[in-house]
XYZ file of C-alpha atoms in Angstrom:
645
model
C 172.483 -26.158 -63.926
C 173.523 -22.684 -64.804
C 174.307 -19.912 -62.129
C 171.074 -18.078 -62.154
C 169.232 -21.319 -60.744
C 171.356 -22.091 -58.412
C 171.233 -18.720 -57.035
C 167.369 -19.317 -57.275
C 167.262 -22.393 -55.399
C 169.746 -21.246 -52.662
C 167.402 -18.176 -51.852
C 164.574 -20.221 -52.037
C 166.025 -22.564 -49.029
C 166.928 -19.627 -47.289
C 164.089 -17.648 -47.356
C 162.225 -21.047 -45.944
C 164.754 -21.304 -43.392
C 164.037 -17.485 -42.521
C 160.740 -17.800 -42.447
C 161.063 -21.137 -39.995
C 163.205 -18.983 -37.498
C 160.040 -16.435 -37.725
C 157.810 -18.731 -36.799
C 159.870 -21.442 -34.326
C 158.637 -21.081 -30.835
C 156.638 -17.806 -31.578
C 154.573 -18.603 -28.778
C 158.012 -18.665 -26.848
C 159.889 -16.178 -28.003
C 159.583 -12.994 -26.582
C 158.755 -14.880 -23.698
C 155.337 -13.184 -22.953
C 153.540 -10.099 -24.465
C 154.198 -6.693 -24.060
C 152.316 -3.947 -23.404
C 152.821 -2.530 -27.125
C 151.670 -5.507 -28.663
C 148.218 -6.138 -27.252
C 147.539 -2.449 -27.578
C 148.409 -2.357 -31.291
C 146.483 -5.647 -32.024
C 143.125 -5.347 -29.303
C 142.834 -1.805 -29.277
C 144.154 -0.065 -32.875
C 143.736 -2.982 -35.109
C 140.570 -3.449 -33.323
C 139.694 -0.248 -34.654
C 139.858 -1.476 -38.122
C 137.630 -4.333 -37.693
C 134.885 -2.282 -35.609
C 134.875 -0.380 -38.906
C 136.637 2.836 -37.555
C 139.053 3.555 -40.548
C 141.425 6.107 -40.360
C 144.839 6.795 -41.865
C 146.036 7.477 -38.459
C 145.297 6.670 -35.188
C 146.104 9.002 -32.503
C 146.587 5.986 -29.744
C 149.620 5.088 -27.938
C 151.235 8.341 -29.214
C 150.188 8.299 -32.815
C 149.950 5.600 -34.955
C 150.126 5.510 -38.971
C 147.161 2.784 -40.147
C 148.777 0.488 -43.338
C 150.415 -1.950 -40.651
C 146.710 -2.180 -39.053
C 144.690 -2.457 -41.157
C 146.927 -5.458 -42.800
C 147.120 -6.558 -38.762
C 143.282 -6.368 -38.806
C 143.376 -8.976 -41.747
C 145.014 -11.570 -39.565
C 142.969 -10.978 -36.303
C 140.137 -11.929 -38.346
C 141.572 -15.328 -39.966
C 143.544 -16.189 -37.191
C 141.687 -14.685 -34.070
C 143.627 -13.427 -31.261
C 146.112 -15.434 -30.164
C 149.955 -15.682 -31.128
C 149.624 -16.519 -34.746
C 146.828 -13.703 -35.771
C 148.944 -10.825 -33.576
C 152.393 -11.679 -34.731
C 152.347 -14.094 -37.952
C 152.594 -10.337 -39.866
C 155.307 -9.664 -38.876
C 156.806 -12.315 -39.553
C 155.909 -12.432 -43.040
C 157.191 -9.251 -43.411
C 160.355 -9.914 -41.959
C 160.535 -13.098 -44.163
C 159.718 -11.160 -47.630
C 162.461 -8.791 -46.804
C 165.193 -11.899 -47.409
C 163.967 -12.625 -51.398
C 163.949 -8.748 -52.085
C 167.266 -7.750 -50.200
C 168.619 -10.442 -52.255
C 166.621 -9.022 -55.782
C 167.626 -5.697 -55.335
C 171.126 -6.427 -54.048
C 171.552 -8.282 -57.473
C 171.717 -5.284 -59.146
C 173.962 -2.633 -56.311
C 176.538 -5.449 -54.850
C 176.541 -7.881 -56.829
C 175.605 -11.994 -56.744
C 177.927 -13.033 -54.140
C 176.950 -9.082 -51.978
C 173.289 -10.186 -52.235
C 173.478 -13.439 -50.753
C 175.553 -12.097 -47.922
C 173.405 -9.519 -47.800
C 170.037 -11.791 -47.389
C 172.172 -14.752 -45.540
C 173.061 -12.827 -42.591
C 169.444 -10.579 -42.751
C 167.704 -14.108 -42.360
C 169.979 -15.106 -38.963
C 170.355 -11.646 -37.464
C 169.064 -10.896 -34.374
C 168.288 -7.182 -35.311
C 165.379 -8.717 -37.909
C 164.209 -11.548 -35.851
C 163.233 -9.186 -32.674
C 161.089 -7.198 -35.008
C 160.099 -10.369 -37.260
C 158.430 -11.681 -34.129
C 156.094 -9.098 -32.118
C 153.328 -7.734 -33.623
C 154.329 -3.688 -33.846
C 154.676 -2.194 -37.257
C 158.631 -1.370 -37.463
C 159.514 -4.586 -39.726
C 157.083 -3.246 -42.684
C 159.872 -0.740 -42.638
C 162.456 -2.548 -44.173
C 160.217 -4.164 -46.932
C 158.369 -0.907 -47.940
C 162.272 0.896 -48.431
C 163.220 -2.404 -49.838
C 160.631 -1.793 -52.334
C 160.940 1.587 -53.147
C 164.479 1.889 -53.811
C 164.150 -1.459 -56.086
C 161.678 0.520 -58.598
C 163.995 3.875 -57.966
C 166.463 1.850 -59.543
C 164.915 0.394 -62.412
C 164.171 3.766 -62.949
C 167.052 5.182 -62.815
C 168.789 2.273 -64.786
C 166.042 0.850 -67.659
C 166.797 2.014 -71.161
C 163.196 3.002 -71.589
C 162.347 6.473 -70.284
C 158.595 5.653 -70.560
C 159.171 2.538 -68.257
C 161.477 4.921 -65.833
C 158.916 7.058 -65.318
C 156.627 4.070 -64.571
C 159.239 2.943 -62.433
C 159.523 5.598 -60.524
C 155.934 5.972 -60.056
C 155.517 2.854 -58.231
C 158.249 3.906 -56.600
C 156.160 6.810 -55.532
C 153.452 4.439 -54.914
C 155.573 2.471 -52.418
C 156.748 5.711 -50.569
C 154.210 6.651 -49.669
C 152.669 3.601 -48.343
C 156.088 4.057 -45.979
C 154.129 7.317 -44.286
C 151.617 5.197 -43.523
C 153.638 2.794 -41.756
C 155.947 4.240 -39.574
C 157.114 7.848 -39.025
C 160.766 6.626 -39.561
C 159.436 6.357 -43.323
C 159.461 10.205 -43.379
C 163.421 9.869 -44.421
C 162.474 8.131 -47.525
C 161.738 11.361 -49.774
C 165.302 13.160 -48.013
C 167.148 9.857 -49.296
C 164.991 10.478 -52.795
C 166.317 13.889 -52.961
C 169.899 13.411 -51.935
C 170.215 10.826 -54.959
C 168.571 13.110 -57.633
C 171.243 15.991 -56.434
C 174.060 13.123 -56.490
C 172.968 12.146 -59.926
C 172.877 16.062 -61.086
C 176.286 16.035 -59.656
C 177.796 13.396 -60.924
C 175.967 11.641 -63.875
C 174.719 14.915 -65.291
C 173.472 12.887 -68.815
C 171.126 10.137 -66.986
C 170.156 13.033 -65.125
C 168.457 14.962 -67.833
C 167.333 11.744 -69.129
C 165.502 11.081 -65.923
C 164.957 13.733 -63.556
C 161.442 13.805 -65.100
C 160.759 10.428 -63.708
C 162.401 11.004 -60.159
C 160.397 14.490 -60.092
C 157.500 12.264 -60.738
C 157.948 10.086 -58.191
C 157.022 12.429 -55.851
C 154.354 14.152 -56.512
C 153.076 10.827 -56.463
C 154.194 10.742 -53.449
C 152.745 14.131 -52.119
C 149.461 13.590 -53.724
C 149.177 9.936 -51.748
C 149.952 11.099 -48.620
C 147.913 14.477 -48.351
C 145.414 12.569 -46.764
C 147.668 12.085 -43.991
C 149.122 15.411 -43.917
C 145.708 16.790 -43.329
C 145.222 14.641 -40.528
C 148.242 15.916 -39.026
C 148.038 19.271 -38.942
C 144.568 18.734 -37.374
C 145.794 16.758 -34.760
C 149.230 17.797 -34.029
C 149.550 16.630 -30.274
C 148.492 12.968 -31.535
C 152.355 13.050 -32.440
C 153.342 13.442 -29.053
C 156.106 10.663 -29.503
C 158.199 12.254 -31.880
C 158.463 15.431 -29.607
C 158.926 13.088 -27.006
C 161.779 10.864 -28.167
C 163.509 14.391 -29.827
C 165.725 15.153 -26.511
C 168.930 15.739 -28.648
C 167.496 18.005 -31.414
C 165.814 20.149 -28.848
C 169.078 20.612 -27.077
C 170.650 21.815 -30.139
C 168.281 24.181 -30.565
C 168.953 26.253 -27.710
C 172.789 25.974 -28.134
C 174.112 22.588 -26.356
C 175.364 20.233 -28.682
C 176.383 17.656 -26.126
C 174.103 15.321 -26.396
C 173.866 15.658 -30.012
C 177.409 14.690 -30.292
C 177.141 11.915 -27.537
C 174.170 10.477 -29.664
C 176.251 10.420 -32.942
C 178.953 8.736 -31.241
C 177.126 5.932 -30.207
C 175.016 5.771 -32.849
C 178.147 5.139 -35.409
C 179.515 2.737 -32.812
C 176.397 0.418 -32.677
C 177.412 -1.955 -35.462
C 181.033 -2.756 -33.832
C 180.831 -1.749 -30.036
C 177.875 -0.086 -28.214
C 174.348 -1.073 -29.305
C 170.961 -0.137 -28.205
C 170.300 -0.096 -24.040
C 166.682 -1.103 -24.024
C 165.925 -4.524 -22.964
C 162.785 -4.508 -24.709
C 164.905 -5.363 -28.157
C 168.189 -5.985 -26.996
C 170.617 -7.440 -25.156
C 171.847 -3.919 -23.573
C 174.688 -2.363 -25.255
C 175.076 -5.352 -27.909
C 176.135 -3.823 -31.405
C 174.914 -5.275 -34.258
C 177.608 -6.997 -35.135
C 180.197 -9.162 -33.656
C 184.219 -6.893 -33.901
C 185.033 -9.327 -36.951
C 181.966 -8.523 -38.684
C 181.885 -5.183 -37.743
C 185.115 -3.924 -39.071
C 184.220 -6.168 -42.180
C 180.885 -3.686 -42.182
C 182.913 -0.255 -41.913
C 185.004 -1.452 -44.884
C 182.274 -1.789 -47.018
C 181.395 1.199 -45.777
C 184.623 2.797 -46.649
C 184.130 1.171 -49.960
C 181.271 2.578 -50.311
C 182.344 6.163 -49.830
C 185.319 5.573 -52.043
C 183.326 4.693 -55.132
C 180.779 6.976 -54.702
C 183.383 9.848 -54.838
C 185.319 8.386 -57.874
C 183.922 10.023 -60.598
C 184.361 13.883 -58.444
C 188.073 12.805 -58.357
C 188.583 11.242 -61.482
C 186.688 13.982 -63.044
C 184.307 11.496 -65.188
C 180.590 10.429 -65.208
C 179.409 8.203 -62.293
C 179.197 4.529 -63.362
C 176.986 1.802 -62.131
C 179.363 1.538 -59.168
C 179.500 5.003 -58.088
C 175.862 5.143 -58.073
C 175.133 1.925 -56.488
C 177.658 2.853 -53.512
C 175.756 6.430 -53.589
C 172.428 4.821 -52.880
C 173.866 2.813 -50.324
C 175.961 5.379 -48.439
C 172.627 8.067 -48.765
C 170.217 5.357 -47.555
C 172.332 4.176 -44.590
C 173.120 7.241 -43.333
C 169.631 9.221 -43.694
C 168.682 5.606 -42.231
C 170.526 5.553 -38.996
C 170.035 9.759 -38.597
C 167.630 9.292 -36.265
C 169.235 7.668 -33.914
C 171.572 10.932 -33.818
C 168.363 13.045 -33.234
C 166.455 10.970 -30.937
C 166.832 8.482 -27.427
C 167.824 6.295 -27.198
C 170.950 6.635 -29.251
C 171.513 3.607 -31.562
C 168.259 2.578 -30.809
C 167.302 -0.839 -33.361
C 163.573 0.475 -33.677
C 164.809 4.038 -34.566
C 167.028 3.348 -37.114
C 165.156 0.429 -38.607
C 165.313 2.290 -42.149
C 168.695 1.958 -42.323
C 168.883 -2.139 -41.989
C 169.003 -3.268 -45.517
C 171.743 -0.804 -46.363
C 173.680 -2.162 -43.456
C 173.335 -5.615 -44.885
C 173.795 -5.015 -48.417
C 177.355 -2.582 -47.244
C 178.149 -5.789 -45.185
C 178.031 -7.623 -48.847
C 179.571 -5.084 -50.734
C 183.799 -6.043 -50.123
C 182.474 -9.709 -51.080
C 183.379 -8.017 -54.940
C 186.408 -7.542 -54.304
C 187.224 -10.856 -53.192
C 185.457 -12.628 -55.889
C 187.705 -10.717 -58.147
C 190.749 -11.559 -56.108
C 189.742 -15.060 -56.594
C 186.490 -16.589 -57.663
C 186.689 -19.642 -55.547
C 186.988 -17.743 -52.499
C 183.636 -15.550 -52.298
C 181.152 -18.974 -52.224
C 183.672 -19.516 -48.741
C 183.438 -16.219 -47.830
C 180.127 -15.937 -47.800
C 179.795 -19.089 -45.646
C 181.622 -17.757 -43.117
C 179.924 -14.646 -42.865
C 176.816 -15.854 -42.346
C 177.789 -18.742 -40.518
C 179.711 -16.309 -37.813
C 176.718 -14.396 -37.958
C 173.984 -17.165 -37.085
C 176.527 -18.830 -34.173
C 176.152 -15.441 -32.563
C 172.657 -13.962 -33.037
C 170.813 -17.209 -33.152
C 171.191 -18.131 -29.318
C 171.647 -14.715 -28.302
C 168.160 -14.021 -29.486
C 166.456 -17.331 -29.009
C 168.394 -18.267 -25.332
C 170.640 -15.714 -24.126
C 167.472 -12.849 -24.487
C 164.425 -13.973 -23.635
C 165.879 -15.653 -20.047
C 166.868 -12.457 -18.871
C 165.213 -11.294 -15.868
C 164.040 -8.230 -16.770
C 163.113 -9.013 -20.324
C 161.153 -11.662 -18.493
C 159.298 -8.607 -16.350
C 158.592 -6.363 -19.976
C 157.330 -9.535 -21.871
C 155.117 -10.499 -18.974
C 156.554 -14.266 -19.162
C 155.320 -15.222 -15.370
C 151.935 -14.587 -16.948
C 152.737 -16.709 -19.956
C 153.800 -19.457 -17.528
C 150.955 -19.405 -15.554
C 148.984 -19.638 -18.670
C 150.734 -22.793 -19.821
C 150.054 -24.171 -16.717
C 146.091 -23.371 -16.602
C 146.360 -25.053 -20.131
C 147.456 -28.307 -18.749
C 145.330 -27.975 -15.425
C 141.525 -26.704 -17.092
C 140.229 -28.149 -13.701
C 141.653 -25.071 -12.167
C 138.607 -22.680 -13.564
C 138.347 -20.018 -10.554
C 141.697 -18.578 -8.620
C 142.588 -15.093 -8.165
C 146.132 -13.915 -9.252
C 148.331 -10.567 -8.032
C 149.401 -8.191 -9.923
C 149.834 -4.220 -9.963
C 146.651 -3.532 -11.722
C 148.383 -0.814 -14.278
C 145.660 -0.934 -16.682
C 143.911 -4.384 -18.150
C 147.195 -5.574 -20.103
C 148.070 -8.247 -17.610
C 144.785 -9.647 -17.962
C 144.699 -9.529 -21.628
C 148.173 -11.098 -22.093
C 146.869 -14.148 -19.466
C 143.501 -14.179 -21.531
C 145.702 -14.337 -25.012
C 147.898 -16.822 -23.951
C 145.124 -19.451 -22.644
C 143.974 -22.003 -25.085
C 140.273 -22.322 -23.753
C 140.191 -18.862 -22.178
C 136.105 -18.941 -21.342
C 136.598 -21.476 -19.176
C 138.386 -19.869 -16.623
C 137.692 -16.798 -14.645
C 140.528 -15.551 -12.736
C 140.278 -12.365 -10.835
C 143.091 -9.750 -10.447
C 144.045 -7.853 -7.234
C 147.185 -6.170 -6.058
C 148.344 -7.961 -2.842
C 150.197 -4.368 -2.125
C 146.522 -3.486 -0.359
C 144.002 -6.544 -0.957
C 143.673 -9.513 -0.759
C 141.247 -12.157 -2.706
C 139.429 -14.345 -0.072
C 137.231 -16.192 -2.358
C 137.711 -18.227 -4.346
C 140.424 -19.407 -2.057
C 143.464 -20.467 -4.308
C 145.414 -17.627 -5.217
C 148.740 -17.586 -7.774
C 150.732 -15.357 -5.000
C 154.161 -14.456 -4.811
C 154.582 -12.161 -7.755
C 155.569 -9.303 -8.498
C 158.244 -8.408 -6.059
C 156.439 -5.845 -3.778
C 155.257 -5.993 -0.178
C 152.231 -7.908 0.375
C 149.887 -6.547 2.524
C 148.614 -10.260 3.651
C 151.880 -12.161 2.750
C 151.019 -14.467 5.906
C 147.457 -15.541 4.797
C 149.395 -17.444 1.682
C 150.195 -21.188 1.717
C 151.930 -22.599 -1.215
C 149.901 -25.826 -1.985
C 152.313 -28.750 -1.791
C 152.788 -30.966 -5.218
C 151.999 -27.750 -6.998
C 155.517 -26.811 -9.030
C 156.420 -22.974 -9.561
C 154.971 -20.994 -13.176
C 157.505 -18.763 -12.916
C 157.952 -16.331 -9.904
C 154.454 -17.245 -9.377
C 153.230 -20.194 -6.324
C 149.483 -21.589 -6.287
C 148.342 -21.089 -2.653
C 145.470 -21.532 -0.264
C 144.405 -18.553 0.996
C 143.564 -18.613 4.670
C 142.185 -15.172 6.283
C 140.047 -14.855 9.357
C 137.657 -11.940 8.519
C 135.273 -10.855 11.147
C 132.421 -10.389 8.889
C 129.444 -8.281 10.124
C 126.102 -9.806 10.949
C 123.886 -7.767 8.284
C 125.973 -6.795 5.028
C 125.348 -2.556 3.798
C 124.900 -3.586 0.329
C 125.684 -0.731 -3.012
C 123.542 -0.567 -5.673
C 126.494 -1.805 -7.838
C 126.084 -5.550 -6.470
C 128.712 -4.419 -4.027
C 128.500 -5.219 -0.247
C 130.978 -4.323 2.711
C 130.455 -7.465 5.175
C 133.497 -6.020 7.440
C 134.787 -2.430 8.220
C 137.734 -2.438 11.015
C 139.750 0.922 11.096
C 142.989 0.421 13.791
C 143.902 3.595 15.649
C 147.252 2.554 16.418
C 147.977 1.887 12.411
C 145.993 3.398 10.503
C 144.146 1.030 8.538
C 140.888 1.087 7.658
C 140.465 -2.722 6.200
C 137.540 -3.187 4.496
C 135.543 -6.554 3.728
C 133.530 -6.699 0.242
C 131.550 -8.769 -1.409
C 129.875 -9.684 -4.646
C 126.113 -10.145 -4.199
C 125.281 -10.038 -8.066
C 126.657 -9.081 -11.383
C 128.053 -5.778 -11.115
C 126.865 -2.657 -12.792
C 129.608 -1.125 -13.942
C 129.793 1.705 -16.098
C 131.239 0.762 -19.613
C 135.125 0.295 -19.709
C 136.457 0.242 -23.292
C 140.318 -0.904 -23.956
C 141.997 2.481 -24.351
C 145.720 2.651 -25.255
C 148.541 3.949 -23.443
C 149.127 6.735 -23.965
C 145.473 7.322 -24.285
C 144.421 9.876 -27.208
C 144.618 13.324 -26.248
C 141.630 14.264 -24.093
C 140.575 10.393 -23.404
C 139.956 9.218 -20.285
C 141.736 6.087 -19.397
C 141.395 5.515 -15.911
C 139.080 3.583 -13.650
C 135.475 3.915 -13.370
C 135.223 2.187 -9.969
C 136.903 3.680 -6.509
C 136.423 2.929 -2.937
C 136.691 6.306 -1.176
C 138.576 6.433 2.477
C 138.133 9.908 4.366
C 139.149 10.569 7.811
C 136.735 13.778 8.515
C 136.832 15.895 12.013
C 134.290 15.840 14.691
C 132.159 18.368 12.465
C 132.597 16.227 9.122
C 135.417 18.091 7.646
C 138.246 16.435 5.332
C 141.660 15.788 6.908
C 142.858 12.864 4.826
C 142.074 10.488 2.530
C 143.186 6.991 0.619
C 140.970 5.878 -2.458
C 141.242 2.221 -4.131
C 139.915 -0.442 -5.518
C 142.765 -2.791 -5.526
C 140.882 -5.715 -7.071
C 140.243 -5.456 -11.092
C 136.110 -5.227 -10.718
C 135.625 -6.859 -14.473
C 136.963 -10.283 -13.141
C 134.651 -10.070 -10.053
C 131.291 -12.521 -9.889
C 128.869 -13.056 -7.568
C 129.905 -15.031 -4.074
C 133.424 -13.327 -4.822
C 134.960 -11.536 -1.493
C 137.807 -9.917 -0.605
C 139.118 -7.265 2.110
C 141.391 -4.671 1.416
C 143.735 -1.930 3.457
C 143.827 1.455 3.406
C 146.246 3.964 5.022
C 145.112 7.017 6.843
C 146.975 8.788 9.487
C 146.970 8.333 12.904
C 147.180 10.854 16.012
C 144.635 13.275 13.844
C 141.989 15.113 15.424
C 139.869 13.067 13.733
C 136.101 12.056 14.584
C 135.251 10.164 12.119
C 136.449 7.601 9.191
C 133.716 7.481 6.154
C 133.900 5.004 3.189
C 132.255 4.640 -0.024
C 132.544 3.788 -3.933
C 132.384 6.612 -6.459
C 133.157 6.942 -10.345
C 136.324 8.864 -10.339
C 135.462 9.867 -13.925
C 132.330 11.549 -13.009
C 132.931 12.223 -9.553
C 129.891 10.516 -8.581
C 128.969 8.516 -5.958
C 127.257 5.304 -5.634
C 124.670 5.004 -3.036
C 123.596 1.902 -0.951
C 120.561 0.408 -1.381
C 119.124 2.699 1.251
C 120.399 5.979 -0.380
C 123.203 6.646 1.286
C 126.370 8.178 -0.210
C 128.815 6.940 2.619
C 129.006 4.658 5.232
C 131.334 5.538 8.180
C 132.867 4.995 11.460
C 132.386 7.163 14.608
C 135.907 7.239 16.301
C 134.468 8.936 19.407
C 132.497 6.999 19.847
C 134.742 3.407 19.668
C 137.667 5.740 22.251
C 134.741 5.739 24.877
């Protein structure tokens, strides 16, 4: 079997293998879902699917539509649930292993590109973004892509299939706008290598900067759609401005943080990586010291070649340009960690992470010329050292860590395995902090048979669910207002930081309800002079109305409402009915209420007031509008006068 099949085989198994580690315990690991995820999948993909094309979506800070719309594909094979959200990315993450090892071929070499796609398959820099569903690991594939046909461009013998080339290369930079704004390097990298070529290979430049020019106006004429968009919406790119701390700086004359940012930037392949738990294990560089310095010499090896033919006063060979394209592309790549925060961040500088591999490949040549026996070894050990250090980093060492556990909403995830094993458990309540409906989407995701259960939300900072009576209590670490009326049932084990408990509450419910039109009814009002709180006792009587309550992202779009449609109004008014203070709330999620539901919540006004009078209520906080009672009143209330006599 010659060498060429071998190599075929051998990426074959590997790209498997990657693909395996993609999908192994997806439902696992992250341990949960994040925010991000379930608002790129239920509310921008969703856009896709309701028909609402766009070729960007100003959601959640902006958001270019190719990685969507493909996302959108998935939701509707799949559904929504952990395959049709993430299994994307993972197939993206898994194509980039056969085409880092194509196009590495041809820049470092046989032995460089199976370095190169050995230790891409194992590292934990492309399994974190091989396994959630956000759009940065169609990155690496797109700028995989491009620069393959930018190549064969720049190399084929045939100027009419260069300028073919390096019109799909066109084609495929542009589909890199419509990805992800880190993308928007890809033309600088383009022109840096046409002005290295005029430099230094001035007769393949006149035979081919025809093609390159080519490529992008192809470019420019694919995108313009987006441009357009752009300039009509310019705060939908509120992100980039956002995340631009450094540049900004600059700009009005301190280069501190600039220079702090390039610093750490440089140092996050051998010694200080990205700080954000979300996608790493804080401070981890990329690679282990070993590998690291073995990285910076291929770097330096790199740089060497590339200025070989200015020194040696000759035309730039394969070499030279190869370790050009690699040198440009890593460090237009890893730029914006310079310009942005967090410095070194893995998301940030996400262009840059087939360069880094195939540089990590590139001194492999030099030892296969040394001797030929010791490359197939070499490379062995480098991606053997590489797997026995990302592998349970990412897969054990990550995804147990207590605040990774809090971002990825794993509590929630084990509750949900739990209810999966327990489907006799169909109505609890569960606490949580109510920020928006992502908590109950990531519970709803996660459950196998999620109609047949209806759990209802509250914060146990203020309320309290009283029935149904079982409750999963105890998390998240905040006060509870009614931590006493919980009482863990026994034989139940722990789902995480969260206990199933009775709930047991004596509420002194009035004899004839005041109900809302809503299908709301207070059965209890209690206000406590010498605390301040007014608790309140609702319940469900029917259905509520409610007014609608789509899934908007956060960030919301500029001038979108995104926040609740249903308050309860506290006032504490003087003896003539004047405001002195106030405490609005609805500390249940209404949407997970039904009828025979009730629960009592607190709220805090102050004491030793001149007041006269407490008056509650509902109201629309988007509208301002209240909601009367049945008899058509707009508050109910509480003389205080009247209860001091």
């Amino acid at each position: 079997m010659n060498k060429s099949n071998i190599d075929k085989i051998l990426i074959l198994i590997l790209t498997l293998f990657a693909f395996g580690l993609r999908v192994w315990q997806l439902d696992n690991v992250p341990p949960g879902w994040r925010d991000d995820e379930l608002i790129n999948s239920l509310v921008i993909s969703q856009k896709v699917l309701d028909g609402d094309w766009a070729v960007f979506y100003p959601d959640a800070s902006g958001h270019e539509a190719l990685y969507h719309a493909l996302n959108a594909l998935t939701l509707a094979l799949l559904g929504v649930n952990v395959f049709g959200i993430r299994l994307l990315s993972a197939i993206l993450g898994t194509l980039a292993i056969p085409l880092i090892w194509l196009f590495g071929r041809r820049l470092v070499g046989r032995w460089g590109a199976l370095v190169a796609a050995g230790m891409l398959a194992v590292s934990f820099w492309s399994l974190m973004y091989s396994r959630f569903g956000l759009r940065h690991i169609q990155t690496p594939f797109i700028t995989l892509l491009t620069f393959y046909f930018f190549w064969a461009g720049l190399t084929v013998s045939s100027e009419r299939k260069a300028s073919r080339y390096f019109g799909m290369a066109g084609v495929s930079m542009a589909a890199g706008f419509y990805t992800y704004f880190a993308a928007r390097g890809l033309p600088l990298i383009w022109l840096a290598l046409m002005g290295y070529v005029w430099l230094a290979a001035r007769e393949r430049w006149q035979a081919r900067w025809r093609g390159m020019v080519l490529g992008l106006v192809v470019t420019a004429v694919l995108i313009l759609p987006l441009v357009i968009t752009l300039r009509q919406q310019p705060e939908a790119e509120g992100r980039v401005t956002e995340l631009a701390i450094p540049l900004v700086a600059a700009r009005q004359g301190d280069f501190a943080p600039l220079g702090k940012h390039i610093r750490i930037t440089l140092g996050m392949f051998h010694a200080n990586g990205d700080d954000e738990w979300l996608y790493n294990i804080p401070h981890r560089p990329v690679f282990s010291l070993p590998i690291g310095v073995w990285f910076w010499f291929g770097v330096i090896m790199a740089g060497w070649q590339a200025l070989r033919p200015f020194l040696q006063r000759q035309s730039a060979n394969h070499t030279a340009l190869a370790s050009a394209l690699l040198l440009i592309w890593w460090l237009a790549g890893i730029s914006p960690g310079f310009l942005s925060v967090p410095p070194a961040s893995l998301g940030h500088t996400i262009l840059a992470q087939p360069a880094v591999f195939m540089l990590a490949g590139l001194p492999i040549t030099l030892a296969h010329r040394t001797n030929r026996y010791f490359a197939p070894l070499l490379v062995s050990v480098l991606i053997l050292v590489t797997g026995i250090r990302d592998l349970p980093d990412y897969f054990t060492n990550w995804p147990q860590r207590g605040l990774v556990r809090f971002l990825y909403k794993a509590d929630i995830h084990d509750v949900a395995a739990y209810l999966n094993t327990h489907p006799e458990l169909t109505d609890f309540g569960i606490t949580g902090l109510l920020a928006g409906p992502w908590d109950r989407l990531a519970l709803t995701v996660d459950l196998h048979k999620p109609t047949l259960f209806r759990p209802r939300w509250f914060n146990p900072e203020r309320a309290l669910l009283l029935q149904p009576s079982v409750s999963f209590g105890g998390y998240p670490d905040v006060p509870f207002a009614y931590e006493e009326a919980f009482w863990p049932l026994p034989d139940v084990p722990g789902t995480g930081e969260y206990q199933l408990s009775q709930v047991t509450y004596d509420l002194n419910e009035t004899a004839e309800p005041t109900c809302f039109t809503n299908g709301l009814c207070v059965v209890s009002a209690v206000y406590d002079t010498e605390t301040g709180f007014l608790e309140l006792g609702w319940k469900v009587a029917k259905p509520l109305t409610l007014p609608p309550m789509p899934l908007i992202s956060n960030p919301p779009p500029p001038g979108v409402y995104a926040g609740p449609r249903l308050l309860v109004f506290a006032q504490m008014l003087d003896t003539n009915g004047n405001f002195l203070a106030g405490d609005d709330g609805l500390w249940v999620d209404p949407t997970t209420l039904y009828p025979g539901d009730l629960f009592v919540q607190r709220h805090h006004l102050p004491v030793n007031m001149d007041g006269g009078m407490v008056a509650y209520g509902l109201y629309d906080p988007m509208t301002g509008e209240r909601i009367l009672t049945k008899d058509g009143r707009d508050h109910l209330s509480i003389n205080l006068q009247k209860e001091e006599q």
